[in-house]
DNA sequence: CTACATGATTGACG
DNA sequence: CGTCAATCATGTAG
């Protein structure tokens, strides 16, 4: 930065104030202050070239002399005025910069993802997880995965915030530095407050572009985390015993038409503490797998057929029918095993049958 | 570790 | 849109 100061003092000196008796190398060309500006250019260039050869002491001396010149304040203010005008005219071209849509998108996403939100740390996060588990669809395993997910998210969040803080600090530090320099220089060369302001704006833009990279990579990390944790296929849990029992019960007691209606699915979902789509998945899998290999499911079918038969018997208080365990194949379910699953009349499978097994 | 069981996903189909 | 069929990826019994 001393170079620049030196340069400026040199240039200001060139523009007409150089009669000050600063050094002996000016002595030879005193005459250029009046008259032909064309011819001066050569001298000026010479002088510019000479500046690099000058020592810092010389420059300092020159600067000092310059500042002490009696005409300096007046000329300086004129220069400031001129510059103000030109700067203003330049500024007119590109005045208001629109907020970057890209960065706004990233901001929104980080906010939505809870990375840049107001809430901080464990307590409220845990509370949110608990609330989600209590209110939401999957009370069993969901909370565990959620807490794991939350932990990772908090980690990302921590990194993001510390980095962001570092950026902000660096930015303000740098801005301060530049402002100090400009203020310092404004004693030597014309710098309007607006110019400083503009410079600060430029610095902030630069830093925000760096910030955007940070935000972008944070977003990416969150997306990856999300896809990892929300891809349920990776975190498949088998349903618990009771749930499969309920499902199987329904399946085998509706073997002739194992297509639960939407309401039936909802009911089953509620009973099994799973979602409706999980019920649909289960029935889809069950139907296809049953059809593929009926023999393999024979035992299971018998078991549930007996179970429902017993239930029905206990309801109708007629126990005499249920005492043929020796040949179950020809018994209760022989007709249902031979039923074609393909046929599915969609009208009458109400939940009345489940109801009396349940109650 | 292997083989099988099982919940979820995907693409085709009506 | 719901279902089928194939397939994936994980869970689990041996």
mmCIF file of C-alpha atoms (C1' of nucleotides) in Angstrom:
data_model
loop_
_atom_site.group_PDB
_atom_site.id
_atom_site.type_symbol
_atom_site.label_atom_id
_atom_site.label_comp_id
_atom_site.label_asym_id
_atom_site.label_seq_id
_atom_site.Cartn_x
_atom_site.Cartn_y
_atom_site.Cartn_z
ATOM 1 C CA UNK A 1 0.000 0.000 0.000
ATOM 2 C CA UNK A 2 2.932 2.334 0.433
ATOM 3 C CA UNK A 3 3.473 1.938 -3.253
ATOM 4 C CA UNK A 4 0.106 3.332 -3.929
ATOM 5 C CA UNK A 5 0.632 6.245 -1.603
ATOM 6 C CA UNK A 6 3.905 6.911 -3.261
ATOM 7 C CA UNK A 7 2.307 6.682 -6.627
ATOM 8 C CA UNK A 8 -0.426 9.065 -5.682
ATOM 9 C CA UNK A 9 1.893 11.636 -4.289
ATOM 10 C CA UNK A 10 3.849 11.379 -7.483
ATOM 11 C CA UNK A 11 0.823 11.764 -9.670
ATOM 12 C CA UNK A 12 -0.585 14.650 -7.745
ATOM 13 C CA UNK A 13 2.764 16.215 -8.008
ATOM 14 C CA UNK A 14 2.640 15.795 -11.736
ATOM 15 C CA UNK A 15 -0.652 17.512 -12.155
ATOM 16 C CA UNK A 16 0.770 20.861 -11.468
ATOM 17 C CA UNK A 17 1.776 21.116 -7.878
ATOM 18 C CA UNK A 18 5.304 20.071 -8.501
ATOM 19 C CA UNK A 19 6.915 23.434 -8.331
ATOM 20 C CA UNK A 20 7.539 22.772 -4.748
ATOM 21 C CA UNK A 21 11.223 22.475 -4.383
ATOM 22 C CA UNK A 22 11.321 18.907 -3.449
ATOM 23 C CA UNK A 23 14.295 17.532 -5.191
ATOM 24 C CA UNK A 24 17.032 18.495 -7.529
ATOM 25 C CA UNK A 25 15.620 16.465 -10.393
ATOM 26 C CA UNK A 26 12.848 18.990 -10.741
ATOM 27 C CA UNK A 27 15.205 21.840 -11.116
ATOM 28 C CA UNK A 28 15.824 21.337 -14.801
ATOM 29 C CA UNK A 29 12.227 21.497 -15.959
ATOM 30 C CA UNK A 30 10.627 24.261 -14.005
ATOM 31 C CA UNK A 31 9.304 25.761 -17.194
ATOM 32 C CA UNK A 32 6.679 23.097 -17.812
ATOM 33 C CA UNK A 33 4.275 24.526 -15.294
ATOM 34 C CA UNK A 34 2.976 27.095 -17.708
ATOM 35 C CA UNK A 35 2.093 26.716 -21.308
ATOM 36 C CA UNK A 36 2.187 23.729 -23.635
ATOM 37 C CA UNK A 37 0.513 20.797 -21.942
ATOM 38 C CA UNK A 38 1.325 18.644 -24.982
ATOM 39 C CA UNK A 39 4.958 18.850 -24.357
ATOM 40 C CA UNK A 40 4.469 18.161 -20.686
ATOM 41 C CA UNK A 41 3.326 14.659 -21.346
ATOM 42 C CA UNK A 42 6.812 13.588 -22.097
ATOM 43 C CA UNK A 43 8.001 14.989 -18.799
ATOM 44 C CA UNK A 44 5.121 13.433 -17.008
ATOM 45 C CA UNK A 45 5.891 10.029 -18.404
ATOM 46 C CA UNK A 46 9.490 10.521 -17.521
ATOM 47 C CA UNK A 47 8.532 11.357 -14.031
ATOM 48 C CA UNK A 48 6.221 8.378 -13.739
ATOM 49 C CA UNK A 49 9.014 6.117 -14.785
ATOM 50 C CA UNK A 50 11.314 7.817 -12.380
ATOM 51 C CA UNK A 51 8.976 7.203 -9.483
ATOM 52 C CA UNK A 52 9.830 3.548 -9.326
ATOM 53 C CA UNK A 53 13.451 4.483 -8.893
ATOM 54 C CA UNK A 54 12.801 6.832 -6.064
ATOM 55 C CA UNK A 55 13.384 5.623 -2.581
ATOM 56 C CA UNK A 56 10.641 5.608 -0.019
ATOM 57 C CA UNK A 57 12.274 8.413 1.852
ATOM 58 C CA UNK A 58 12.137 10.588 -1.199
ATOM 59 C CA UNK A 59 8.488 9.763 -1.651
ATOM 60 C CA UNK A 60 7.725 10.544 1.938
ATOM 61 C CA UNK A 61 9.502 13.819 1.676
ATOM 62 C CA UNK A 62 7.617 14.613 -1.479
ATOM 63 C CA UNK A 63 4.353 13.768 0.133
ATOM 64 C CA UNK A 64 5.081 15.846 3.131
ATOM 65 C CA UNK A 65 6.044 18.806 1.032
ATOM 66 C CA UNK A 66 2.891 18.355 -0.949
ATOM 67 C CA UNK A 67 0.705 18.371 2.096
ATOM 68 C CA UNK A 68 2.297 21.580 3.248
ATOM 69 C CA UNK A 69 1.756 23.433 0.034
ATOM 70 C CA UNK A 70 -0.403 26.476 0.479
ATOM 71 C CA UNK A 71 -2.541 25.816 -2.590
ATOM 72 C CA UNK A 72 -3.156 22.252 -1.672
ATOM 73 C CA UNK A 73 -6.485 22.532 0.188
ATOM 74 C CA UNK A 74 -8.131 24.503 -2.569
ATOM 75 C CA UNK A 75 -6.899 22.328 -5.377
ATOM 76 C CA UNK A 76 -7.683 19.239 -3.429
ATOM 77 C CA UNK A 77 -11.279 20.265 -2.913
ATOM 78 C CA UNK A 78 -11.607 20.970 -6.606
ATOM 79 C CA UNK A 79 -10.277 17.543 -7.370
ATOM 80 C CA UNK A 80 -12.703 16.026 -4.936
ATOM 81 C CA UNK A 81 -15.555 17.819 -6.586
ATOM 82 C CA UNK A 82 -14.577 16.643 -10.041
ATOM 83 C CA UNK A 83 -14.122 13.154 -8.872
ATOM 84 C CA UNK A 84 -17.444 13.169 -7.087
ATOM 85 C CA UNK A 85 -19.118 14.032 -10.363
ATOM 86 C CA UNK A 86 -17.395 11.367 -12.386
ATOM 87 C CA UNK A 87 -17.937 8.754 -9.744
ATOM 88 C CA UNK A 88 -21.575 9.631 -9.575
ATOM 89 C CA UNK A 89 -21.951 9.374 -13.312
ATOM 90 C CA UNK A 90 -20.269 5.999 -13.273
ATOM 91 C CA UNK A 91 -22.430 4.819 -10.450
ATOM 92 C CA UNK A 92 -25.535 5.736 -12.336
ATOM 93 C CA UNK A 93 -24.963 2.844 -14.682
ATOM 94 C CA UNK A 94 -25.010 0.031 -12.186
ATOM 95 C CA UNK A 95 -26.727 1.204 -9.108
ATOM 96 C CA UNK A 96 -28.907 -1.246 -7.285
ATOM 97 C CA UNK A 97 -27.821 -4.830 -7.456
ATOM 98 C CA UNK A 98 -30.690 -7.284 -7.229
ATOM 99 C CA UNK A 99 -30.413 -9.903 -4.493
ATOM 100 C CA UNK A 100 -28.910 -13.018 -5.959
ATOM 101 C CA UNK A 101 -31.674 -15.559 -6.644
ATOM 102 C CA UNK A 102 -29.246 -18.403 -6.252
ATOM 103 C CA UNK A 103 -28.195 -17.395 -2.780
ATOM 104 C CA UNK A 104 -31.785 -16.772 -1.842
ATOM 105 C CA UNK A 105 -32.690 -20.272 -2.902
ATOM 106 C CA UNK A 106 -29.886 -21.716 -0.831
ATOM 107 C CA UNK A 107 -30.886 -19.589 2.121
ATOM 108 C CA UNK A 108 -34.461 -20.747 1.913
ATOM 109 C CA UNK A 109 -33.417 -24.319 1.723
ATOM 110 C CA UNK A 110 -31.071 -24.085 4.673
ATOM 111 C CA UNK A 111 -33.807 -22.423 6.614
ATOM 112 C CA UNK A 112 -36.326 -25.071 5.663
ATOM 113 C CA UNK A 113 -33.867 -27.804 6.525
ATOM 114 C CA UNK A 114 -33.323 -26.275 9.961
ATOM 115 C CA UNK A 115 -29.646 -25.582 9.395
ATOM 116 C CA UNK A 116 -29.737 -21.821 9.506
ATOM 117 C CA UNK A 117 -32.838 -21.520 11.636
ATOM 118 C CA UNK A 118 -33.073 -19.739 14.947
ATOM 119 C CA UNK A 119 -33.278 -22.795 17.182
ATOM 120 C CA UNK A 120 -30.011 -24.017 18.461
ATOM 121 C CA UNK A 121 -28.621 -27.169 19.999
ATOM 122 C CA UNK A 122 -30.020 -30.210 21.688
ATOM 123 C CA UNK A 123 -32.936 -29.359 23.948
ATOM 124 C CA UNK A 124 -35.404 -28.079 21.409
ATOM 125 C CA UNK A 125 -34.186 -30.583 18.831
ATOM 126 C CA UNK A 126 -34.850 -33.449 21.165
ATOM 127 C CA UNK A 127 -38.211 -31.982 22.016
ATOM 128 C CA UNK A 128 -39.029 -31.717 18.333
ATOM 129 C CA UNK A 129 -38.013 -35.320 17.785
ATOM 130 C CA UNK A 130 -40.149 -36.474 20.666
ATOM 131 C CA UNK A 131 -43.071 -34.436 19.430
ATOM 132 C CA UNK A 132 -42.672 -35.860 15.946
ATOM 133 C CA UNK A 133 -42.571 -39.379 17.312
ATOM 134 C CA UNK A 134 -45.582 -38.812 19.483
ATOM 135 C CA UNK A 135 -47.682 -37.067 16.901
ATOM 136 C CA UNK A 136 -46.483 -38.695 13.708
ATOM 137 C CA UNK A 137 -46.946 -41.975 11.939
ATOM 138 C CA UNK A 138 -44.253 -44.323 13.129
ATOM 139 C CA UNK A 139 -43.767 -44.405 16.858
ATOM 140 C CA UNK A 140 -41.566 -47.491 16.907
ATOM 141 C CA UNK A 141 -38.334 -47.047 15.072
ATOM 142 C CA UNK A 142 -38.855 -43.604 13.657
ATOM 143 C CA UNK A 143 -37.605 -41.764 16.682
ATOM 144 C CA UNK A 144 -34.336 -43.648 16.775
ATOM 145 C CA UNK A 145 -33.572 -42.894 13.170
ATOM 146 C CA UNK A 146 -34.742 -39.383 13.727
ATOM 147 C CA UNK A 147 -32.380 -38.781 16.586
ATOM 148 C CA UNK A 148 -29.536 -40.173 14.548
ATOM 149 C CA UNK A 149 -30.483 -37.950 11.665
ATOM 150 C CA UNK A 150 -30.799 -35.004 13.993
ATOM 151 C CA UNK A 151 -27.381 -35.627 15.449
ATOM 152 C CA UNK A 152 -25.818 -35.538 12.012
ATOM 153 C CA UNK A 153 -27.795 -32.491 11.089
ATOM 154 C CA UNK A 154 -26.655 -30.732 14.223
ATOM 155 C CA UNK A 155 -23.112 -31.582 13.312
ATOM 156 C CA UNK A 156 -23.499 -30.078 9.877
ATOM 157 C CA UNK A 157 -25.171 -27.123 11.449
ATOM 158 C CA UNK A 158 -22.292 -26.574 13.836
ATOM 159 C CA UNK A 159 -19.733 -26.672 11.066
ATOM 160 C CA UNK A 160 -21.827 -24.371 8.960
ATOM 161 C CA UNK A 161 -22.188 -21.807 11.689
ATOM 162 C CA UNK A 162 -18.569 -21.784 12.718
ATOM 163 C CA UNK A 163 -17.500 -21.417 9.112
ATOM 164 C CA UNK A 164 -20.019 -18.701 8.551
ATOM 165 C CA UNK A 165 -18.776 -16.871 11.590
ATOM 166 C CA UNK A 166 -15.238 -17.123 10.366
ATOM 167 C CA UNK A 167 -16.283 -15.707 7.030
ATOM 168 C CA UNK A 168 -18.142 -12.851 8.647
ATOM 169 C CA UNK A 169 -15.220 -12.055 10.852
ATOM 170 C CA UNK A 170 -12.779 -12.117 7.988
ATOM 171 C CA UNK A 171 -15.112 -9.981 5.973
ATOM 172 C CA UNK A 172 -15.519 -7.311 8.606
ATOM 173 C CA UNK A 173 -11.816 -7.383 9.328
ATOM 174 C CA UNK A 174 -10.987 -6.908 5.720
ATOM 175 C CA UNK A 175 -13.603 -4.217 5.341
ATOM 176 C CA UNK A 176 -12.203 -2.349 8.284
ATOM 177 C CA UNK A 177 -8.743 -2.641 6.896
ATOM 178 C CA UNK A 178 -9.771 -1.285 3.541
ATOM 179 C CA UNK A 179 -11.759 1.510 5.089
ATOM 180 C CA UNK A 180 -8.842 2.547 7.205
ATOM 181 C CA UNK A 181 -6.600 2.546 4.207
ATOM 182 C CA UNK A 182 -9.032 4.593 2.214
ATOM 183 C CA UNK A 183 -9.460 7.072 5.024
ATOM 184 C CA UNK A 184 -5.757 7.331 5.322
ATOM 185 C CA UNK A 185 -5.413 7.900 1.640
ATOM 186 C CA UNK A 186 -8.240 10.356 1.518
ATOM 187 C CA UNK A 187 -5.819 12.869 2.963
ATOM 188 C CA UNK A 188 -3.737 12.565 -0.141
ATOM 189 C CA UNK A 189 -6.172 11.770 -2.882
ATOM 190 C CA UNK A 190 -9.815 12.577 -3.352
ATOM 191 C CA UNK A 191 -11.973 9.812 -1.941
ATOM 192 C CA UNK A 192 -15.601 10.483 -1.300
ATOM 193 C CA UNK A 193 -17.585 8.621 1.351
ATOM 194 C CA UNK A 194 -19.697 7.243 -1.406
ATOM 195 C CA UNK A 195 -16.680 5.714 -2.954
ATOM 196 C CA UNK A 196 -15.780 4.046 0.292
ATOM 197 C CA UNK A 197 -19.290 2.806 0.540
ATOM 198 C CA UNK A 198 -19.079 1.383 -2.913
ATOM 199 C CA UNK A 199 -15.840 -0.328 -2.099
ATOM 200 C CA UNK A 200 -17.403 -1.889 0.952
ATOM 201 C CA UNK A 201 -20.215 -3.087 -1.247
ATOM 202 C CA UNK A 202 -17.770 -4.722 -3.587
ATOM 203 C CA UNK A 203 -16.015 -6.427 -0.724
ATOM 204 C CA UNK A 204 -19.274 -7.705 0.635
ATOM 205 C CA UNK A 205 -20.272 -9.065 -2.718
ATOM 206 C CA UNK A 206 -16.997 -10.905 -3.003
ATOM 207 C CA UNK A 207 -17.366 -12.392 0.416
ATOM 208 C CA UNK A 208 -20.940 -13.357 -0.142
ATOM 209 C CA UNK A 209 -19.900 -15.264 -3.222
ATOM 210 C CA UNK A 210 -17.528 -17.187 -1.000
ATOM 211 C CA UNK A 211 -20.350 -17.672 1.455
ATOM 212 C CA UNK A 212 -22.467 -19.029 -1.319
ATOM 213 C CA UNK A 213 -19.992 -21.815 -1.846
ATOM 214 C CA UNK A 214 -20.224 -22.670 1.817
ATOM 215 C CA UNK A 215 -23.984 -22.653 1.674
ATOM 216 C CA UNK A 216 -23.974 -24.738 -1.442
ATOM 217 C CA UNK A 217 -21.774 -27.423 0.004
ATOM 218 C CA UNK A 218 -23.815 -27.399 3.193
ATOM 219 C CA UNK A 219 -26.938 -27.908 1.156
ATOM 220 C CA UNK A 220 -25.314 -30.777 -0.654
ATOM 221 C CA UNK A 221 -24.303 -32.382 2.605
ATOM 222 C CA UNK A 222 -27.819 -32.064 3.947
ATOM 223 C CA UNK A 223 -29.261 -33.545 0.783
ATOM 224 C CA UNK A 224 -26.926 -36.510 0.963
ATOM 225 C CA UNK A 225 -27.759 -37.023 4.607
ATOM 226 C CA UNK A 226 -31.412 -36.782 3.817
ATOM 227 C CA UNK A 227 -31.326 -39.300 1.010
ATOM 228 C CA UNK A 228 -29.324 -41.677 3.174
ATOM 229 C CA UNK A 229 -31.697 -41.530 6.080
ATOM 230 C CA UNK A 230 -34.930 -41.206 4.251
ATOM 231 C CA UNK A 231 -34.185 -44.056 1.912
ATOM 232 C CA UNK A 232 -36.098 -46.465 4.062
ATOM 233 C CA UNK A 233 -34.840 -49.395 2.086
ATOM 234 C CA UNK A 234 -31.514 -49.010 3.789
ATOM 235 C CA UNK A 235 -33.107 -48.908 7.202
ATOM 236 C CA UNK A 236 -35.675 -51.633 6.796
ATOM 237 C CA UNK A 237 -37.059 -53.041 9.993
ATOM 238 C CA UNK A 238 -39.196 -56.094 10.159
ATOM 239 C CA UNK A 239 -42.608 -55.512 11.585
ATOM 240 C CA UNK A 240 -43.142 -56.806 15.052
ATOM 241 C CA UNK A 241 -44.772 -60.138 15.791
ATOM 242 C CA UNK A 242 -48.124 -58.708 16.651
ATOM 243 C CA UNK A 243 -48.308 -56.645 13.477
ATOM 244 C CA UNK A 244 -47.528 -59.563 11.183
ATOM 245 C CA UNK A 245 -50.028 -61.603 13.113
ATOM 246 C CA UNK A 246 -52.763 -59.058 12.499
ATOM 247 C CA UNK A 247 -51.862 -58.798 8.839
ATOM 248 C CA UNK A 248 -51.684 -62.531 8.343
ATOM 249 C CA UNK A 249 -54.960 -62.951 10.125
ATOM 250 C CA UNK A 250 -56.619 -60.609 7.709
ATOM 251 C CA UNK A 251 -54.871 -62.136 4.740
ATOM 252 C CA UNK A 252 -55.820 -65.721 5.444
ATOM 253 C CA UNK A 253 -59.313 -64.934 6.534
ATOM 254 C CA UNK A 254 -59.809 -63.076 3.243
ATOM 255 C CA UNK A 255 -57.822 -65.469 1.144
ATOM 256 C CA UNK A 256 -60.465 -65.598 -1.529
ATOM 257 C CA UNK A 257 -60.151 -61.872 -1.921
ATOM 258 C CA UNK A 258 -57.088 -60.574 -0.141
ATOM 259 C CA UNK A 259 -57.537 -56.997 -1.239
ATOM 260 C CA UNK A 260 -58.342 -54.796 1.729
ATOM 261 C CA UNK A 261 -60.231 -51.630 0.960
ATOM 262 C CA UNK A 262 -58.802 -48.256 1.815
ATOM 263 C CA UNK A 263 -60.675 -48.190 5.106
ATOM 264 C CA UNK A 264 -59.591 -51.713 5.936
ATOM 265 C CA UNK A 265 -56.014 -50.723 5.218
ATOM 266 C CA UNK A 266 -56.333 -47.767 7.511
ATOM 267 C CA UNK A 267 -57.704 -49.935 10.242
ATOM 268 C CA UNK A 268 -54.934 -52.484 9.814
ATOM 269 C CA UNK A 269 -52.365 -49.726 9.743
ATOM 270 C CA UNK A 270 -53.688 -48.357 12.991
ATOM 271 C CA UNK A 271 -53.711 -51.753 14.630
ATOM 272 C CA UNK A 272 -50.195 -52.556 13.475
ATOM 273 C CA UNK A 273 -48.750 -49.108 14.083
ATOM 274 C CA UNK A 274 -47.544 -48.848 10.491
ATOM 275 C CA UNK A 275 -48.538 -46.659 7.584
ATOM 276 C CA UNK A 276 -51.223 -47.431 5.037
ATOM 277 C CA UNK A 277 -48.676 -47.734 2.276
ATOM 278 C CA UNK A 278 -46.791 -50.239 4.387
ATOM 279 C CA UNK A 279 -49.980 -52.232 4.631
ATOM 280 C CA UNK A 280 -50.315 -52.030 0.867
ATOM 281 C CA UNK A 281 -46.729 -53.136 0.430
ATOM 282 C CA UNK A 282 -47.250 -55.997 2.777
ATOM 283 C CA UNK A 283 -50.341 -57.235 0.975
ATOM 284 C CA UNK A 284 -48.705 -56.813 -2.395
ATOM 285 C CA UNK A 285 -45.728 -58.844 -1.299
ATOM 286 C CA UNK A 286 -47.871 -61.387 0.452
ATOM 287 C CA UNK A 287 -50.182 -61.990 -2.480
ATOM 288 C CA UNK A 288 -47.420 -62.428 -4.984
ATOM 289 C CA UNK A 289 -45.358 -64.623 -2.705
ATOM 290 C CA UNK A 290 -48.290 -66.697 -1.685
ATOM 291 C CA UNK A 291 -49.314 -67.250 -5.240
ATOM 292 C CA UNK A 292 -45.806 -68.125 -6.271
ATOM 293 C CA UNK A 293 -45.477 -70.890 -3.772
ATOM 294 C CA UNK A 294 -48.679 -71.891 -2.112
ATOM 295 C CA UNK A 295 -47.128 -75.006 -0.630
ATOM 296 C CA UNK A 296 -44.666 -73.021 1.372
ATOM 297 C CA UNK A 297 -47.446 -71.070 3.047
ATOM 298 C CA UNK A 298 -49.606 -74.091 3.740
ATOM 299 C CA UNK A 299 -48.589 -74.342 7.343
ATOM 300 C CA UNK A 300 -49.098 -70.682 7.972
ATOM 301 C CA UNK A 301 -52.460 -70.812 6.253
ATOM 302 C CA UNK A 302 -53.557 -73.694 8.456
ATOM 303 C CA UNK A 303 -52.424 -71.918 11.525
ATOM 304 C CA UNK A 304 -54.388 -68.775 10.823
ATOM 305 C CA UNK A 305 -57.355 -70.699 9.490
ATOM 306 C CA UNK A 306 -57.520 -72.621 12.721
ATOM 307 C CA UNK A 307 -57.113 -69.466 14.662
ATOM 308 C CA UNK A 308 -59.986 -67.716 12.944
ATOM 309 C CA UNK A 309 -62.032 -70.870 13.094
ATOM 310 C CA UNK A 310 -61.480 -71.040 16.813
ATOM 311 C CA UNK A 311 -62.421 -67.426 17.146
ATOM 312 C CA UNK A 312 -65.545 -67.921 15.130
ATOM 313 C CA UNK A 313 -66.359 -70.978 17.132
ATOM 314 C CA UNK A 314 -65.903 -69.216 20.412
ATOM 315 C CA UNK A 315 -68.141 -66.449 19.197
ATOM 316 C CA UNK A 316 -70.857 -68.764 18.064
ATOM 317 C CA UNK A 317 -70.258 -70.946 21.127
ATOM 318 C CA UNK A 318 -70.148 -74.040 18.958
ATOM 319 C CA UNK A 319 -66.920 -75.866 19.808
ATOM 320 C CA UNK A 320 -67.858 -79.133 18.186
ATOM 321 C CA UNK A 321 -66.631 -78.104 14.734
ATOM 322 C CA UNK A 322 -63.050 -77.322 15.644
ATOM 323 C CA UNK A 323 -61.824 -80.791 16.616
ATOM 324 C CA UNK A 324 -60.321 -82.019 13.375
ATOM 325 C CA UNK A 325 -56.626 -81.134 13.529
ATOM 326 C CA UNK A 326 -55.512 -84.381 11.919
ATOM 327 C CA UNK A 327 -56.419 -83.444 8.362
ATOM 328 C CA UNK A 328 -56.406 -79.709 8.170
ATOM 329 C CA UNK A 329 -55.784 -79.769 4.458
ATOM 330 C CA UNK A 330 -59.203 -81.092 3.701
ATOM 331 C CA UNK A 331 -60.761 -79.059 6.414
ATOM 332 C CA UNK A 332 -61.492 -75.391 6.821
ATOM 333 C CA UNK A 333 -59.180 -74.009 4.231
ATOM 334 C CA UNK A 334 -59.054 -76.548 1.430
ATOM 335 C CA UNK A 335 -61.327 -74.408 -0.634
ATOM 336 C CA UNK A 336 -59.405 -71.233 -0.008
ATOM 337 C CA UNK A 337 -56.088 -72.691 -1.033
ATOM 338 C CA UNK A 338 -57.572 -73.584 -4.352
ATOM 339 C CA UNK A 339 -59.138 -70.216 -4.842
ATOM 340 C CA UNK A 340 -57.592 -68.141 -7.553
ATOM 341 C CA UNK A 341 -56.184 -65.019 -6.103
ATOM 342 C CA UNK A 342 -56.557 -63.289 -9.414
ATOM 343 C CA UNK A 343 -60.285 -62.850 -9.102
ATOM 344 C CA UNK A 344 -61.070 -59.813 -7.098
ATOM 345 C CA UNK A 345 -64.576 -58.491 -6.925
ATOM 346 C CA UNK A 346 -64.095 -55.090 -5.398
ATOM 347 C CA UNK A 347 -67.354 -54.512 -3.605
ATOM 348 C CA UNK A 348 -68.123 -56.368 -0.445
ATOM 349 C CA UNK A 349 -65.099 -57.058 1.741
ATOM 350 C CA UNK A 350 -66.178 -54.962 4.652
ATOM 351 C CA UNK A 351 -64.556 -55.075 8.031
ATOM 352 C CA UNK A 352 -67.399 -56.844 9.716
ATOM 353 C CA UNK A 353 -65.415 -60.070 9.653
ATOM 354 C CA UNK A 354 -62.410 -58.518 11.331
ATOM 355 C CA UNK A 355 -64.576 -56.822 13.803
ATOM 356 C CA UNK A 356 -65.773 -59.962 15.413
ATOM 357 C CA UNK A 357 -62.311 -61.455 15.550
ATOM 358 C CA UNK A 358 -61.067 -58.305 17.168
ATOM 359 C CA UNK A 359 -63.797 -57.771 19.682
ATOM 360 C "C1'" DC B 1 -20.479 -66.265 6.269
ATOM 361 C "C1'" DT B 2 -24.432 -68.063 3.547
ATOM 362 C "C1'" DA B 3 -29.059 -68.659 2.462
ATOM 363 C "C1'" DC B 4 -33.364 -67.392 3.071
ATOM 364 C "C1'" DA B 5 -37.034 -63.991 4.771
ATOM 365 C "C1'" DT B 6 -38.928 -59.652 4.231
ATOM 366 C "C1'" DG B 7 -40.054 -54.678 3.590
ATOM 367 C "C1'" DA B 8 -39.471 -51.259 -0.072
ATOM 368 C "C1'" DT B 9 -38.873 -49.676 -4.791
ATOM 369 C "C1'" DT B 10 -39.502 -49.637 -9.698
ATOM 370 C "C1'" DG B 11 -41.586 -50.123 -14.208
ATOM 371 C "C1'" DA B 12 -45.307 -52.024 -16.845
ATOM 372 C "C1'" DC B 13 -50.182 -52.505 -17.346
ATOM 373 C "C1'" DG B 14 -55.141 -51.826 -17.433
ATOM 374 C "C1'" DC C 1 -54.137 -45.075 -9.150
ATOM 375 C "C1'" DG C 2 -53.723 -49.791 -7.558
ATOM 376 C "C1'" DT C 3 -51.658 -54.012 -8.571
ATOM 377 C "C1'" DC C 4 -48.184 -57.332 -10.342
ATOM 378 C "C1'" DA C 5 -43.638 -58.943 -11.060
ATOM 379 C "C1'" DA C 6 -38.971 -58.394 -10.610
ATOM 380 C "C1'" DT C 7 -35.466 -56.640 -7.945
ATOM 381 C "C1'" DC C 8 -32.926 -54.341 -4.257
ATOM 382 C "C1'" DA C 9 -31.103 -54.111 0.308
ATOM 383 C "C1'" DT C 10 -31.371 -55.357 4.748
ATOM 384 C "C1'" DG C 11 -32.588 -58.611 8.738
ATOM 385 C "C1'" DT C 12 -31.881 -62.976 10.674
ATOM 386 C "C1'" DA C 13 -31.508 -67.994 11.444
ATOM 387 C "C1'" DG C 14 -28.318 -71.745 10.630
#
